[in-house]
C-alpha angles and dihedrals in degrees: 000000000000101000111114086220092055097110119210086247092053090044094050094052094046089050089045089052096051088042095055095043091044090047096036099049148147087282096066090038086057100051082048083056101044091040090057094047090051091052096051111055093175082060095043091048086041087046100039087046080065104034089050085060099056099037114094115215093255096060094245104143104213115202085248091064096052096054087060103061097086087155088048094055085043089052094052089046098048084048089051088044091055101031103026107187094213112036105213153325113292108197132174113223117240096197138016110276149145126267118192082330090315116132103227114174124211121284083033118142114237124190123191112205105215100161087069099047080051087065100038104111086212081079106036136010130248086359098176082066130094096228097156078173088069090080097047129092115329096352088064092056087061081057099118111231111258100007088109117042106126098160086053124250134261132353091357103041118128113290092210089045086114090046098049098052086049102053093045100056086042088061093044095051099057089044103059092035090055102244112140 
């Protein structure tokens, strides 16, 4: 925020992005986790049956463990799909260009609106409905590129996005296992 070629319009973006992901956290994607769960017993029976056979008896999460909870990682992306923490991209244009035939000059702000593409049923189906099974085995290859990417994509993706995830399926690990 010192440079001399830092603009006010540059400045204002970077403060609104650490605002919204200060603000838009781990903390609310969790609560969307824990309040579709709670909402679907058959994928909280399905997710606890898992969870219950990673999860040693003193509460202790190994790496190995982790890697084998393919529904429980379904479970975190189908809550991100439905309750996205952050709603969407927000990019300025470099250059003039066009955007689905819309003229959009450069410095323009664009805002992607994931959170909606995320609810089209033209990407996914049934998409009012909590299916973590939607992103296991032959249904995650109808998935249509690009239509999830709630942590962003490329050179500008969040940077938290690993510890994030982490730190969500650990939670809801010792959640549903009982171990507060």
């Amino acid at each position: 925020m010192n440079k001399d070629d830092l603009s006010f319009k540059e400045a204002k973006l970077f403060a609104e992005e650490l605002f919204i992901a200060g603000v838009e956290s781990t903390g609310n994607a969790l609560s969307f986790l824990v309040y579709h769960l709670a909402r679907n017993p058959r994928v909280q029976q399905t997710l606890y049956k898992e969870i219950m056979c990673h999860m040693p008896d003193d509460g202790q999460v190994s790496a190995s463990a982790l890697s084998n909870l393919p529904y429980l990682k379904a479970c975190v992306k189908e809550s991100l799909r439905l309750s996205p923490p952050v709603t969407g991209t927000v990019r300025i244009t470099t250059t003039d260009m066009r955007l689905s035939g819309h003229a959009v000059p450069q410095g323009f702000v664009v805002n992607t609106g994931s959170d909606v593409i995320c609810h089209l049923e033209e990407y996914f189906h049934r998409p009012m409905e909590y299916i973590p099974e939607r992103w296991l085995g032959e249904a995650r290859s109808r998935i249509v590129p690009f239509s999830f990417i709630p942590f962003g994509h490329g050179a500008r993706m969040c940077i938290g996005r690993r510890f994030a995830e982490q730190e969500l399926i650990m939670a809801a690990m010792t959640v549903c296992a009982g171990h507060l």
